[in-house]
Short mmCIF file of C-alpha atoms and ligand atoms in Angstrom, two decimals:
data_model
loop_
_atom_site.label_atom_id
_atom_site.label_comp_id
_atom_site.label_asym_id
_atom_site.label_seq_id
_atom_site.Cartn_x
_atom_site.Cartn_y
_atom_site.Cartn_z
CA MET F 1 41.51 -55.19 113.09
CA SER F 2 43.76 -57.91 114.37
CA ALA F 3 46.95 -58.90 112.17
CA THR F 4 46.63 -62.59 113.04
CA PRO F 5 44.45 -64.32 110.42
CA LEU F 6 41.14 -65.49 111.99
CA LEU F 7 41.88 -69.00 110.15
CA GLN F 8 44.73 -70.39 108.92
CA LEU F 9 45.30 -73.59 107.06
CA ARG F 10 49.01 -74.78 106.58
CA ASP F 11 49.70 -77.79 104.24
CA LEU F 12 46.46 -79.43 105.77
CA ARG F 13 45.51 -83.13 104.95
CA VAL F 14 42.66 -84.91 105.15
CA ALA F 15 41.95 -88.76 104.59
CA TYR F 16 38.93 -91.22 104.42
CA GLY F 17 41.37 -94.31 105.58
CA ALA F 18 43.91 -95.01 102.89
CA ILE F 19 42.26 -92.32 100.31
CA GLU F 20 43.75 -88.85 100.97
CA ALA F 21 41.08 -86.29 99.79
CA VAL F 22 42.72 -82.97 100.87
CA LYS F 23 46.47 -83.21 99.90
CA GLY F 24 48.24 -80.46 101.79
CA ILE F 25 46.40 -77.26 101.25
CA SER F 26 47.20 -73.60 102.83
CA LEU F 27 44.66 -70.76 103.12
CA GLU F 28 43.98 -68.01 105.25
CA LEU F 29 41.01 -65.71 106.27
CA ALA F 30 41.42 -62.47 107.72
CA HIS F 31 38.89 -61.03 110.19
CA GLY F 32 35.64 -59.85 108.41
CA GLU F 33 36.69 -61.26 104.99
CA LEU F 34 34.35 -63.05 102.69
CA VAL F 35 36.35 -65.88 100.60
CA SER F 36 35.11 -68.50 98.86
CA LEU F 37 36.27 -72.03 97.67
CA ILE F 38 35.26 -73.06 94.24
CA GLY F 39 36.24 -76.19 92.27
CA ALA F 40 34.45 -79.14 90.40
CA ASN F 41 32.74 -82.13 92.20
CA GLY F 42 34.89 -84.26 94.35
CA ALA F 43 37.82 -81.51 94.46
CA GLY F 44 37.68 -81.75 98.36
CA LYS F 45 35.82 -78.50 99.19
CA THR F 46 33.28 -80.25 101.58
CA THR F 47 36.10 -82.27 103.28
CA THR F 48 37.81 -79.06 103.83
CA LEU F 49 35.05 -77.44 105.32
CA ASN F 50 34.17 -80.28 107.76
CA ALA F 51 37.85 -80.59 108.97
CA ILE F 52 37.74 -77.05 109.86
CA ALA F 53 34.41 -77.43 111.71
CA GLY F 54 35.87 -80.62 113.41
CA THR F 55 33.47 -82.91 111.97
CA LEU F 56 36.43 -84.84 110.41
CA GLY F 57 39.84 -85.46 111.75
CA THR F 58 42.78 -84.12 110.05
CA ALA F 59 45.54 -86.22 108.74
CA GLY F 60 48.57 -83.72 108.76
CA GLY F 61 49.39 -80.11 108.70
CA GLU F 62 47.99 -77.20 110.91
CA LEU F 63 44.64 -75.81 111.55
CA LEU F 64 45.12 -72.49 113.42
CA TYR F 65 42.03 -70.33 114.50
CA GLU F 66 42.90 -67.09 116.12
CA GLY F 67 46.39 -68.33 115.83
CA LYS F 68 46.11 -71.38 117.87
CA GLY F 69 46.25 -74.96 116.70
CA ILE F 70 42.65 -76.46 117.00
CA GLU F 71 43.18 -79.88 115.40
CA LYS F 72 42.49 -81.82 118.39
CA LEU F 73 39.48 -79.77 119.56
CA PRO F 74 36.14 -81.44 119.37
CA ALA F 75 33.46 -80.05 116.89
CA HIS F 76 31.22 -78.75 119.72
CA LEU F 77 34.09 -76.65 121.44
CA ARG F 78 35.07 -75.06 117.95
CA LEU F 79 31.45 -74.22 117.90
CA ARG F 80 31.39 -72.68 121.24
CA ARG F 81 34.57 -70.59 120.04
CA GLY F 82 32.63 -69.16 117.19
CA LEU F 83 33.22 -71.43 114.28
CA ALA F 84 29.66 -72.73 112.78
CA LEU F 85 29.19 -74.84 109.67
CA VAL F 86 25.92 -74.75 107.54
CA PRO F 87 26.37 -78.15 106.00
CA GLU F 88 25.70 -79.22 102.49
CA GLY F 89 22.15 -80.34 102.31
CA ARG F 90 21.39 -78.04 105.26
CA GLY F 91 21.14 -80.58 107.94
CA ILE F 92 17.62 -79.50 108.97
CA PHE F 93 15.81 -81.36 111.90
CA THR F 94 12.83 -82.27 109.52
CA ARG F 95 10.51 -83.33 112.22
CA LEU F 96 11.21 -80.35 114.48
CA THR F 97 9.51 -76.69 113.92
CA VAL F 98 11.35 -73.82 112.71
CA GLU F 99 11.70 -72.30 116.14
CA GLU F 100 13.14 -75.61 117.57
CA ASN F 101 15.58 -75.73 114.81
CA LEU F 102 16.88 -72.21 115.46
CA ARG F 103 16.85 -72.89 119.03
CA MET F 104 19.32 -75.91 118.50
CA GLY F 105 21.91 -73.51 117.24
CA ALA F 106 22.03 -72.00 120.74
CA TYR F 107 22.23 -75.28 122.68
CA CYS F 108 25.71 -74.74 123.85
CA ARG F 109 24.95 -71.19 125.11
CA ARG F 110 24.14 -70.19 128.55
CA ASP F 111 23.42 -66.27 128.00
CA HIS F 112 19.78 -67.03 127.68
CA ASP F 113 18.90 -63.20 127.29
CA ALA F 114 21.58 -62.76 124.49
CA VAL F 115 19.99 -65.73 122.82
CA GLU F 116 16.57 -64.10 122.62
CA ALA F 117 18.08 -60.98 121.29
CA ASP F 118 19.82 -62.74 118.70
CA LEU F 119 16.62 -64.77 117.74
CA GLU F 120 15.11 -61.14 117.27
CA ARG F 121 18.05 -60.07 115.11
CA VAL F 122 17.47 -63.20 112.86
CA PHE F 123 13.93 -62.48 112.59
CA THR F 124 14.62 -59.13 111.10
CA MET F 125 16.92 -60.58 108.75
CA LEU F 126 15.08 -63.56 107.85
CA PRO F 127 11.28 -62.35 108.05
CA ARG F 128 10.07 -65.31 105.94
CA VAL F 129 11.33 -67.39 108.85
CA LYS F 130 9.70 -65.69 111.43
CA GLU F 131 6.27 -66.13 109.66
CA ARG F 132 6.67 -69.87 109.88
CA LEU F 133 8.18 -70.39 113.38
CA GLN F 134 5.51 -73.05 114.20
CA GLN F 135 5.84 -74.95 111.07
CA VAL F 136 7.46 -78.49 110.98
CA ALA F 137 10.58 -77.77 109.07
CA GLY F 138 10.50 -80.79 106.71
CA THR F 139 7.67 -79.11 105.12
CA LEU F 140 9.46 -75.73 104.26
CA SER F 141 10.83 -75.04 100.70
CA GLY F 142 14.21 -75.56 99.85
CA GLY F 143 15.14 -72.01 100.21
CA GLU F 144 13.00 -71.50 103.53
CA GLN F 145 15.33 -74.64 104.85
CA GLN F 146 18.38 -72.94 103.65
CA MET F 147 17.30 -69.88 105.53
CA VAL F 148 16.62 -71.79 108.61
CA ALA F 149 19.85 -73.61 108.43
CA ILE F 150 21.64 -70.08 108.43
CA GLY F 151 19.56 -68.63 110.95
CA ARG F 152 20.37 -71.70 113.35
CA ALA F 153 24.15 -71.17 112.54
CA LEU F 154 23.76 -67.59 113.42
CA LEU F 155 22.19 -68.47 116.83
CA SER F 156 25.66 -69.87 117.78
CA ARG F 157 26.91 -66.10 117.16
CA PRO F 158 29.65 -67.44 115.12
CA ARG F 159 32.70 -65.39 114.24
CA LEU F 160 33.46 -67.48 111.27
CA LEU F 161 30.54 -69.13 109.18
CA LEU F 162 31.22 -71.97 106.91
CA LEU F 163 28.87 -72.32 104.09
CA ASP F 164 28.58 -75.37 102.15
CA GLU F 165 26.71 -74.89 98.49
CA PRO F 166 24.11 -72.68 100.06
CA SER F 167 22.76 -72.34 96.49
CA MET F 168 22.35 -76.05 95.77
CA GLY F 169 19.08 -77.07 94.22
CA LEU F 170 17.49 -73.60 94.61
CA ALA F 171 15.76 -71.59 91.84
CA PRO F 172 17.85 -68.42 90.69
CA LEU F 173 15.28 -65.95 92.48
CA VAL F 174 15.71 -67.87 95.69
CA VAL F 175 19.63 -68.16 95.23
CA GLU F 176 19.42 -64.31 94.99
CA LYS F 177 17.71 -64.01 98.39
CA ILE F 178 19.96 -66.26 100.18
CA PHE F 179 23.01 -64.37 99.02
CA GLU F 180 21.18 -61.10 100.22
CA VAL F 181 21.06 -62.90 103.61
CA ILE F 182 24.78 -63.90 103.53
CA ARG F 183 25.83 -60.33 102.31
CA SER F 184 23.96 -58.87 105.41
CA VAL F 185 25.64 -61.53 107.73
CA ALA F 186 28.89 -60.34 106.19
CA ALA F 187 27.96 -56.87 106.84
CA GLU F 188 27.64 -57.49 110.39
CA GLY F 189 31.30 -58.48 110.60
CA VAL F 190 31.01 -62.20 110.61
CA THR F 191 33.84 -63.73 108.54
CA ILE F 192 32.57 -66.25 105.78
CA LEU F 193 34.11 -69.03 104.11
CA LEU F 194 31.72 -70.12 101.21
CA VAL F 195 32.10 -73.44 99.26
CA GLU F 196 30.04 -72.86 96.00
CA GLN F 197 29.84 -74.78 92.72
CA ASN F 198 28.27 -71.83 91.12
CA ALA F 199 31.86 -70.23 90.24
CA ASN F 200 30.30 -67.29 88.85
CA LEU F 201 28.21 -66.26 91.66
CA ALA F 202 30.72 -66.99 94.15
CA LEU F 203 33.46 -65.01 92.53
CA GLU F 204 31.28 -61.94 91.83
CA PHE F 205 30.21 -62.09 95.44
CA SER F 206 33.53 -62.80 97.12
CA GLN F 207 36.44 -60.60 98.00
CA ARG F 208 38.88 -63.37 97.46
CA ALA F 209 38.66 -67.05 96.31
CA TYR F 210 40.62 -70.27 96.21
CA VAL F 211 40.37 -72.80 93.30
CA MET F 212 40.37 -76.47 94.39
CA GLU F 213 41.45 -79.36 92.24
CA SER F 214 41.71 -82.83 93.22
CA GLY F 215 42.58 -81.94 96.91
CA ARG F 216 44.88 -79.28 96.00
CA ILE F 217 44.84 -75.29 95.72
CA THR F 218 45.65 -74.40 92.36
CA LEU F 219 44.86 -70.76 92.18
CA ALA F 220 43.96 -68.04 94.45
CA GLY F 221 43.35 -64.29 94.10
CA SER F 222 40.48 -61.60 94.31
CA GLY F 223 37.15 -62.59 92.86
CA ALA F 224 37.78 -59.95 90.26
CA GLU F 225 41.15 -61.50 89.11
CA LEU F 226 39.99 -65.03 89.13
CA LEU F 227 36.73 -64.01 86.99
CA ALA F 228 39.31 -62.54 84.35
CA ASP F 229 41.52 -65.72 84.53
CA PRO F 230 41.46 -67.68 81.17
CA LYS F 231 42.07 -70.78 83.07
CA VAL F 232 38.94 -70.29 85.28
CA ARG F 233 36.74 -69.06 82.51
CA ALA F 234 37.65 -72.18 80.72
CA ALA F 235 37.40 -74.78 83.60
CA TYR F 236 34.51 -73.20 85.85
CA LEU F 237 32.44 -70.56 83.78
CA GLY F 238 31.71 -72.75 80.41
CA GLU F 239 33.78 -70.68 78.15
P1 ATP Y 301 31.13 -81.80 95.97
O1 ATP Y 301 30.81 -80.64 95.42
O2 ATP Y 301 30.81 -82.96 94.88
O3 ATP Y 301 30.52 -82.17 97.24
P2 ATP Y 301 33.83 -81.45 97.13
O4 ATP Y 301 34.57 -80.63 96.29
O5 ATP Y 301 32.84 -80.99 98.10
O6 ATP Y 301 32.70 -82.12 95.90
P3 ATP Y 301 34.23 -83.91 98.65
O7 ATP Y 301 32.91 -84.02 99.09
O8 ATP Y 301 35.08 -83.12 99.57
O9 ATP Y 301 34.44 -82.85 97.39
O10 ATP Y 301 34.81 -85.16 98.22
C1 ATP Y 301 36.68 -84.99 97.90
C2 ATP Y 301 37.04 -86.60 97.79
O11 ATP Y 301 36.75 -87.46 99.00
C3 ATP Y 301 36.07 -87.36 96.63
O12 ATP Y 301 37.04 -88.17 95.78
C4 ATP Y 301 35.11 -88.30 97.29
O13 ATP Y 301 34.82 -89.32 96.55
C5 ATP Y 301 35.96 -88.53 98.63
N1 ATP Y 301 35.01 -88.72 99.92
C6 ATP Y 301 34.16 -87.93 100.21
N2 ATP Y 301 33.56 -88.31 101.41
C7 ATP Y 301 33.94 -89.80 101.53
C8 ATP Y 301 33.93 -90.71 102.39
N3 ATP Y 301 33.13 -90.66 103.41
N4 ATP Y 301 34.56 -91.86 102.24
C9 ATP Y 301 35.57 -92.08 101.21
N5 ATP Y 301 35.74 -91.11 100.35
C10 ATP Y 301 35.00 -89.88 100.57
#
């Protein structure tokens, strides 16, 4: 295991015009860690993930991946280096088939044999997706679409997977299935940064977590520590 964190944010700031949504946050992920970012609506979690993935520019601070600054690197080159985002709302191409959606994830790869092998790996992990390869993705259930979105990201061979609200709008049983999939991705050694509104679930599931409020990180600790923290319990666990 390398001592350099896979991802480091140092005093990172992100703005929409004059509005600063992320006001100088610092966090890091070691190789192989599963870390979550929790917080209320509008805290800046999605903005943070988009800045890491490169779909949003930064307004200040540092964004280091494998110890190197990537602030100026376009999103597609970050993807090629192993940084993949499963966006809020899943970002499925609704008119394309499941298979076409999955293959989109590999569009920047040239190692075609390895792509086929990875497709097989994704099918093993997501048997439900394999059953529906030729179905138009827009007709899938929400849970199936979330699985396709995760499968698509896996086809880019990510080293760091950024997951934005994978449980959103899904029934508890479906959420359980999605989290089983995330667990098996983590077990393969993929580092994961998970944004979740469902704080209870995220904290039980993650090794470490950060709490974000109004563009700042206000608390950090292991999942168990934060679950026991009275401030977290009062603000995010409905106590
Ligand atoms: P949610 O769970 O509701 O998505 P979040 O923690 O992910 O919340 P963000 O979506 O990152 O929060 O939003 C952070 C802040 O930035 C909010 O005040 C939001 O209104 C603002 N914001 C987000 N997107 C834009 C935009 N495109 N233009 C202007 N302001 C924006």
